[in-house]
PDB file of C-alpha atoms in Angstrom:
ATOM      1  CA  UNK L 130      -1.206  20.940  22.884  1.00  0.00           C
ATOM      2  CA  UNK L 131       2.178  20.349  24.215  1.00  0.00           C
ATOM      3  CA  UNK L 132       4.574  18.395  21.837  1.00  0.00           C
ATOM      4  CA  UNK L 133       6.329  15.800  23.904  1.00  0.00           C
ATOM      5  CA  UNK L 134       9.090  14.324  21.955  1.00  0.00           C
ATOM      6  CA  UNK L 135       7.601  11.242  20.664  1.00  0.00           C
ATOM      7  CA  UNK L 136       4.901  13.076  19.442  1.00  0.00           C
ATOM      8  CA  UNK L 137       7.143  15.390  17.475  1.00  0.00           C
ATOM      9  CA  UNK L 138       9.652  12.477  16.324  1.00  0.00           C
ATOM     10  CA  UNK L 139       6.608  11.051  14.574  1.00  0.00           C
ATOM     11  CA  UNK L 140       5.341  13.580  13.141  1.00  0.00           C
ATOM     12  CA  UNK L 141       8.641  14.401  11.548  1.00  0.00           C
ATOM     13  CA  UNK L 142       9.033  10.684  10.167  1.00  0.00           C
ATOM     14  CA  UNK L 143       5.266  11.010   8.923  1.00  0.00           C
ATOM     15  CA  UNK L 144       6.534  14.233   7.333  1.00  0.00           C
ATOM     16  CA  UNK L 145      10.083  12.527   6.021  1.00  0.00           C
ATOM     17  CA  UNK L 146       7.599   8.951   4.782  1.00  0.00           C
ATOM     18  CA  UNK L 147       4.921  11.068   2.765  1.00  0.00           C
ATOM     19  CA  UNK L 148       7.799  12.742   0.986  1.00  0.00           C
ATOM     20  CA  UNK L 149       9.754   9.646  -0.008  1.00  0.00           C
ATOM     21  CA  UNK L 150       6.346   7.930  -0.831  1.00  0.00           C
ATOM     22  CA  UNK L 151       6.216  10.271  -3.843  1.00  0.00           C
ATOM     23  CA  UNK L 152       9.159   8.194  -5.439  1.00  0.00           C
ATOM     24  CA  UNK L 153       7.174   5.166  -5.122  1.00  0.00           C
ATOM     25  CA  UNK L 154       6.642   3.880  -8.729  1.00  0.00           C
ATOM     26  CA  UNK L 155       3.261   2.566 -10.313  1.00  0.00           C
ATOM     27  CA  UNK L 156       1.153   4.411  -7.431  1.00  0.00           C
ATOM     28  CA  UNK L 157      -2.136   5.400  -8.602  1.00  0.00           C
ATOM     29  CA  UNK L 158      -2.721   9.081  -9.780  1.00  0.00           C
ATOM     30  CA  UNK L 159      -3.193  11.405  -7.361  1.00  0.00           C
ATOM     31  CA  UNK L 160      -1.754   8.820  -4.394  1.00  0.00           C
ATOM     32  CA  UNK L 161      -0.319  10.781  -1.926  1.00  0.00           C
ATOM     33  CA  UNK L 162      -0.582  11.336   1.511  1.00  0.00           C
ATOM     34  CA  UNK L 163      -0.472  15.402   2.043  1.00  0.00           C
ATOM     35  CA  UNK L 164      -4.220  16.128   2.071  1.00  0.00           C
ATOM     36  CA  UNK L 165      -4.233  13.739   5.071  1.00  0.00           C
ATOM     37  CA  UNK L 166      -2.074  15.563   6.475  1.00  0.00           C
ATOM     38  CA  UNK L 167      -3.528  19.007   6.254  1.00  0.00           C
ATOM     39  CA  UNK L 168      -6.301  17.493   7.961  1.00  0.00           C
ATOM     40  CA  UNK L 169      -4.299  16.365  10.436  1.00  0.00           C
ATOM     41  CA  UNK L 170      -2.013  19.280  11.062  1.00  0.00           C
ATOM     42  CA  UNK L 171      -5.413  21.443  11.471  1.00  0.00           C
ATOM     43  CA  UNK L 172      -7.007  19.333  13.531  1.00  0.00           C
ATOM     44  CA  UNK L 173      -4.325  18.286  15.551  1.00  0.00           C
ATOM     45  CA  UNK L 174      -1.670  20.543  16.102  1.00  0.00           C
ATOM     46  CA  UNK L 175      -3.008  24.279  18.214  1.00  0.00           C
ATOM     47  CA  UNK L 176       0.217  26.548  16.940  1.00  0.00           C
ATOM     48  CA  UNK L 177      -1.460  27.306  13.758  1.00  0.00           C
ATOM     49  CA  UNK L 178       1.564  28.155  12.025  1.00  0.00           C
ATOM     50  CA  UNK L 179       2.925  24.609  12.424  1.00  0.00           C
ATOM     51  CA  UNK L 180      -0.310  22.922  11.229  1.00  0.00           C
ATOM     52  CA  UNK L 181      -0.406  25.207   7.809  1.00  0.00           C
ATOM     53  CA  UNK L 182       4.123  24.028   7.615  1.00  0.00           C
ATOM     54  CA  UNK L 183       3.364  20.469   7.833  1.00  0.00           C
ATOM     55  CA  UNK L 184       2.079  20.091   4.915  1.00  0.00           C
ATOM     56  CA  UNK L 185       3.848  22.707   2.920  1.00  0.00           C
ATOM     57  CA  UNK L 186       7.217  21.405   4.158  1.00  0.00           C
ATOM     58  CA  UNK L 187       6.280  17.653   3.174  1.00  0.00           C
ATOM     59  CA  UNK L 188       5.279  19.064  -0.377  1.00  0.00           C
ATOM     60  CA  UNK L 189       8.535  21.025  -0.884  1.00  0.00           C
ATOM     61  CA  UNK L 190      10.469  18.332   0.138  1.00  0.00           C
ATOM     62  CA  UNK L 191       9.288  15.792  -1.969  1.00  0.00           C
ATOM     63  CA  UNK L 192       9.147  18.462  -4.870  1.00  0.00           C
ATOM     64  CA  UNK L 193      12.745  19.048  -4.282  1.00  0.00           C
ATOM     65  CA  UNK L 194      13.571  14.605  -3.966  1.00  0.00           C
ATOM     66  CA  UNK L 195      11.321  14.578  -7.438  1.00  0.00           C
ATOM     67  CA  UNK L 196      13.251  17.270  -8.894  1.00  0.00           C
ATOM     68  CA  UNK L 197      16.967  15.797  -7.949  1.00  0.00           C
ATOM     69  CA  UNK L 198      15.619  12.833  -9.771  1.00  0.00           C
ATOM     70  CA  UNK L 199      14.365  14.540 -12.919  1.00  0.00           C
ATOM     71  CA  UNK L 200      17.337  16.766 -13.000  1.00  0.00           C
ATOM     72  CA  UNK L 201      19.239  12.717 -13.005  1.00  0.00           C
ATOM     73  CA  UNK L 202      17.176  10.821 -15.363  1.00  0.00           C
ATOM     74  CA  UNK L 203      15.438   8.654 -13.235  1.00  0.00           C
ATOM     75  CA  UNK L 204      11.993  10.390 -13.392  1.00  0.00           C
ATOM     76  CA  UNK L 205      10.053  11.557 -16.397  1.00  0.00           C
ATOM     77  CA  UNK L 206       8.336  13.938 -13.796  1.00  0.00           C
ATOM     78  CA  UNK L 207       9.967  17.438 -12.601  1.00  0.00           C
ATOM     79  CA  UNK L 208       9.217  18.311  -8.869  1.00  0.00           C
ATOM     80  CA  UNK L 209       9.380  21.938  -9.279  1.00  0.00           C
ATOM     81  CA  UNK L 210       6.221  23.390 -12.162  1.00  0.00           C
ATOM     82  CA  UNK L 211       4.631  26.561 -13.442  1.00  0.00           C
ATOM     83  CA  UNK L 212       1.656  27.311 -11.055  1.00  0.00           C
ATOM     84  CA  UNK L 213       3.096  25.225  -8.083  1.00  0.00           C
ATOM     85  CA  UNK L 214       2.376  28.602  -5.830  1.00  0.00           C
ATOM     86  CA  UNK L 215      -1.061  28.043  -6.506  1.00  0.00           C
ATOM     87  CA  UNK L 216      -1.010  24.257  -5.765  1.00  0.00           C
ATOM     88  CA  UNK L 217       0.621  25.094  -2.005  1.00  0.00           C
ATOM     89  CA  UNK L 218      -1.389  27.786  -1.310  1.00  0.00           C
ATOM     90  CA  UNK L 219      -4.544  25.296  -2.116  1.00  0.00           C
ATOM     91  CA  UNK L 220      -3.059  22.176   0.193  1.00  0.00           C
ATOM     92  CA  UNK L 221      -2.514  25.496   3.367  1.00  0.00           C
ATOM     93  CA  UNK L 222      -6.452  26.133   2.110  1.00  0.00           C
ATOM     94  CA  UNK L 223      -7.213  22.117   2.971  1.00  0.00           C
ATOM     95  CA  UNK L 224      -5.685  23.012   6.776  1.00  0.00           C
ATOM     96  CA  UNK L 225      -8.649  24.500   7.290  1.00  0.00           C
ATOM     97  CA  UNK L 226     -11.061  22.269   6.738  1.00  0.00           C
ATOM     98  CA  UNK L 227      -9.228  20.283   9.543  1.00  0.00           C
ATOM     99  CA  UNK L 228      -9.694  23.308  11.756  1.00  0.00           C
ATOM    100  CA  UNK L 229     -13.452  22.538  11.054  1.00  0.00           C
ATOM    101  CA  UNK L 230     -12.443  18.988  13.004  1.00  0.00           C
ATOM    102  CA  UNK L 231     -12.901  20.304  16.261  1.00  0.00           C
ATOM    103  CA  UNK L 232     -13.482  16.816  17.904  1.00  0.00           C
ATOM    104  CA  UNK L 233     -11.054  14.557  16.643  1.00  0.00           C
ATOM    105  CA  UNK L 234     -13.401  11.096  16.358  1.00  0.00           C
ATOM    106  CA  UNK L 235     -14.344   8.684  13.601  1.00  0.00           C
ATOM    107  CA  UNK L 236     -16.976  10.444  11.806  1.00  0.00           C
ATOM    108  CA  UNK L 237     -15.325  13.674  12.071  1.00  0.00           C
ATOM    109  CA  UNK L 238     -11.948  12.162  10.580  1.00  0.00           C
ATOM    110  CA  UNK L 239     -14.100  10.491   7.858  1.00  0.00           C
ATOM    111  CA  UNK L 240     -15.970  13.749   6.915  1.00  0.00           C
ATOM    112  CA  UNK L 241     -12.519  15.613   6.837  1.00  0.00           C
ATOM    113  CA  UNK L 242     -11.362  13.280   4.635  1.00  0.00           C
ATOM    114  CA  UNK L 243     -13.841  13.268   2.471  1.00  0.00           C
ATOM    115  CA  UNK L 244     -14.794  17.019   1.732  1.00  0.00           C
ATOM    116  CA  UNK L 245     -11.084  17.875   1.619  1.00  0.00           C
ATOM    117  CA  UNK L 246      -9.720  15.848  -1.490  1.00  0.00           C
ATOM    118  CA  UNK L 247     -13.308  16.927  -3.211  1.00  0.00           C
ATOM    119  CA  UNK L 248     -12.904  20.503  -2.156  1.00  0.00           C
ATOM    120  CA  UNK L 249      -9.046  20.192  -3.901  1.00  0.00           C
ATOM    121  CA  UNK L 250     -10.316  18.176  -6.933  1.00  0.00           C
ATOM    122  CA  UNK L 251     -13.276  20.969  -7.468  1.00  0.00           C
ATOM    123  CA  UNK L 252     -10.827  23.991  -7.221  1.00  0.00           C
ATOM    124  CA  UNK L 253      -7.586  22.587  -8.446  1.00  0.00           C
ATOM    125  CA  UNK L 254      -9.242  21.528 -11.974  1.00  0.00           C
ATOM    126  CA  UNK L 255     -11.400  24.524 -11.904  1.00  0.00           C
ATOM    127  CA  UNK L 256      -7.829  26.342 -12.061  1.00  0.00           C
ATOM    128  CA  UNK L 257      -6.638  24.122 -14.426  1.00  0.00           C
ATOM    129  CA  UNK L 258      -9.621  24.984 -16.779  1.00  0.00           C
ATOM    130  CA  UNK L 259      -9.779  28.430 -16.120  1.00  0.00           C
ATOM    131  CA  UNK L 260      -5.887  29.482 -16.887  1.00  0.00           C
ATOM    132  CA  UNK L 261      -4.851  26.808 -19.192  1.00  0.00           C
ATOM    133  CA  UNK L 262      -2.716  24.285 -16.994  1.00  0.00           C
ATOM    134  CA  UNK L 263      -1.788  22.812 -20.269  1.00  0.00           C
ATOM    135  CA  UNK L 264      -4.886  20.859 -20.881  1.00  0.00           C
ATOM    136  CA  UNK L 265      -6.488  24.350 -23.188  1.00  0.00           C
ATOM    137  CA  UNK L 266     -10.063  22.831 -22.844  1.00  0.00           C
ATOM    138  CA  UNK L 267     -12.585  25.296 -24.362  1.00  0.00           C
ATOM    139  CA  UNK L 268     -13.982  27.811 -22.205  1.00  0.00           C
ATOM    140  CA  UNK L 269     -17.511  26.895 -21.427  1.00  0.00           C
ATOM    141  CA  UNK L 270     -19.390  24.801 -18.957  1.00  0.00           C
ATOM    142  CA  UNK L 271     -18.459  21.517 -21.362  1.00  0.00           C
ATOM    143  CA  UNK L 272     -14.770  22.216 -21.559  1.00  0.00           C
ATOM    144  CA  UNK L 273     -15.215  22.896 -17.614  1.00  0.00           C
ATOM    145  CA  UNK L 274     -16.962  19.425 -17.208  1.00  0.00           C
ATOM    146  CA  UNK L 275     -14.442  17.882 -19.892  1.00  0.00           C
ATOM    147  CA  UNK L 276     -11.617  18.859 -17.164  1.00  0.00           C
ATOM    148  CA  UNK L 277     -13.447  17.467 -14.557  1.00  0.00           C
ATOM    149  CA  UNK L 278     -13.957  14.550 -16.334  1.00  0.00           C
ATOM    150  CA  UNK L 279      -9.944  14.022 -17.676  1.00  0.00           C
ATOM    151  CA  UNK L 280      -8.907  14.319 -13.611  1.00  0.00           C
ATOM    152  CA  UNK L 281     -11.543  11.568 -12.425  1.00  0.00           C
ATOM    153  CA  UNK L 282      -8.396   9.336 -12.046  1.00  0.00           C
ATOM    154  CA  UNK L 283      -6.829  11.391  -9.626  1.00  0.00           C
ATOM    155  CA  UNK L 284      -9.291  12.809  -7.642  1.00  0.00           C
ATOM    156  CA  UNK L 285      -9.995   8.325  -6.774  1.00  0.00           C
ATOM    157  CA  UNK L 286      -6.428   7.955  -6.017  1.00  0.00           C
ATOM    158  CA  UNK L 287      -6.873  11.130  -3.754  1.00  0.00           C
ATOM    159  CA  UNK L 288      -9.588   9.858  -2.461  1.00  0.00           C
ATOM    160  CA  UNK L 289      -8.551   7.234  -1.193  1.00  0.00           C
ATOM    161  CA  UNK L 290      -5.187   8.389  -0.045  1.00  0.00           C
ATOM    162  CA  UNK L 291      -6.225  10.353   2.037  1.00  0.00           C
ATOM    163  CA  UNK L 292      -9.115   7.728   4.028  1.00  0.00           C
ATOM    164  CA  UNK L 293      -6.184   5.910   4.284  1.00  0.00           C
ATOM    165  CA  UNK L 294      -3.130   8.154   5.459  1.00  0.00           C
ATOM    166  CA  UNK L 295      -6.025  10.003   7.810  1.00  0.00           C
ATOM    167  CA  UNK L 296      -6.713   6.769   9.174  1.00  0.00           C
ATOM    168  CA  UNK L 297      -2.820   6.070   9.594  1.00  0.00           C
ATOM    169  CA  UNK L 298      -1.995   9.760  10.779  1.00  0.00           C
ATOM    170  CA  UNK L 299      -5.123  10.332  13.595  1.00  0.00           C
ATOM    171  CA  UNK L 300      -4.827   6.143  14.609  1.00  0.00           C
ATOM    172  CA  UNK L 301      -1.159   6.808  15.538  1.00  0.00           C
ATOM    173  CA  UNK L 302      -1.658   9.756  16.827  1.00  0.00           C
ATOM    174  CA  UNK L 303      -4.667   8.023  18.904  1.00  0.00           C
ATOM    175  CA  UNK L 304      -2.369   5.388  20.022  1.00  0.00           C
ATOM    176  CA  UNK L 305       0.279   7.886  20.905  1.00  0.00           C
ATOM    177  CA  UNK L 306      -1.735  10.203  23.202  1.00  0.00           C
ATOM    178  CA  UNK L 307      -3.337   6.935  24.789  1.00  0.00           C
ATOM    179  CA  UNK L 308      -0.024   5.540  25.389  1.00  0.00           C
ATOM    180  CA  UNK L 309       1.370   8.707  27.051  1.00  0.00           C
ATOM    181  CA  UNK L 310      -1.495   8.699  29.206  1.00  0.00           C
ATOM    182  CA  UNK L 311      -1.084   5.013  30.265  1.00  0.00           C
ATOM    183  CA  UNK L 312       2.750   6.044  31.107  1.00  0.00           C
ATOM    184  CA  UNK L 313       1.787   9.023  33.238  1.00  0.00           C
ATOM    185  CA  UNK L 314      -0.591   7.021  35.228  1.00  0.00           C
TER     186      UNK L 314
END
């Protein structure tokens, strides 16, 4: 696929937007937009190095915004954590299941974004219970589900993040490829 500047001017604001939309108070939990764009960087963009950076560089960047405002007293949250390797390396994981969206359509797009927040929600809590994250929940198949059952909250505002910010991400892309075709014509 060959980036035509539009193209690449959006992506960059969709990169710039899902960074500042961290800083949006009273979201719910887990209400952000980069597992969409995994998906979409997988599924979309061919230089596979770009699609695993797009949503790597939207995390860090957003990290670093929550972190300037942490470091000022206007968030209780810090952007930078222990274990945020492992939380990167687990959102480059998610590109992958958009390289399983070899034909970009509806049902493909709504399978995407389905298995990938439940894919992150599964392993990112299974982490969390098996090396502490904080939580110390006993180390048996209870304490596992009792993990599972504390992150409920965010795996629904994942959830539904990312139907939504798919929809926004492969619609505009949609629109953009169709209107570039109507222009060449």
């Amino acid at each position: 696929m060959k980036l035509n500047r539009s193209i690449l001017v959006s992506l960059v604001l969709l990169i710039v937007t899902a960074a500042l939309y961290r800083l949006i108070p009273s979201r719910p939990l887990g209400f952000a937009p980069h597992i969409a764009m995994a998906l979409f960087g997988g599924a979309i963009l061919k230089d596979k190095k770009w699609a695993f950076a797009l949503p790597i560089f939207s995390m860090f960047l957003s990290d670093l915004l929550f972190e300037g405002l942490y470091r000022n007293g206007l968030s209780p949250y810090a952007g930078f954590y222990s274990g945020q390797i492992t939380n990167y390396l687990l959102f480059a994981g998610l590109t992958m299941i958009g390289f399983a969206i070899r034909k970009v359509n509806v049902a493909n797009v709504l399978a995407g974004s389905l298995v990938a927040p439940t894919v992150y929600f599964l392993v990112s809590n299974f982490m969390v219970w098996g090396f502490g994250g904080g939580l110390n929940r006993p180390k048996t198949f209870g304490g596992l589900l009792q993990c599972y059952g504390d992150a409920v909250p965010f795996y629904t505002g994942s959830l539904m993040a990312t139907l939504l910010f798919s929809t926004i991400l492969f619609g505009a892309y949609a629109w953009l490829t169709s209107q570039r075709k109507l222009s060449a014509a």
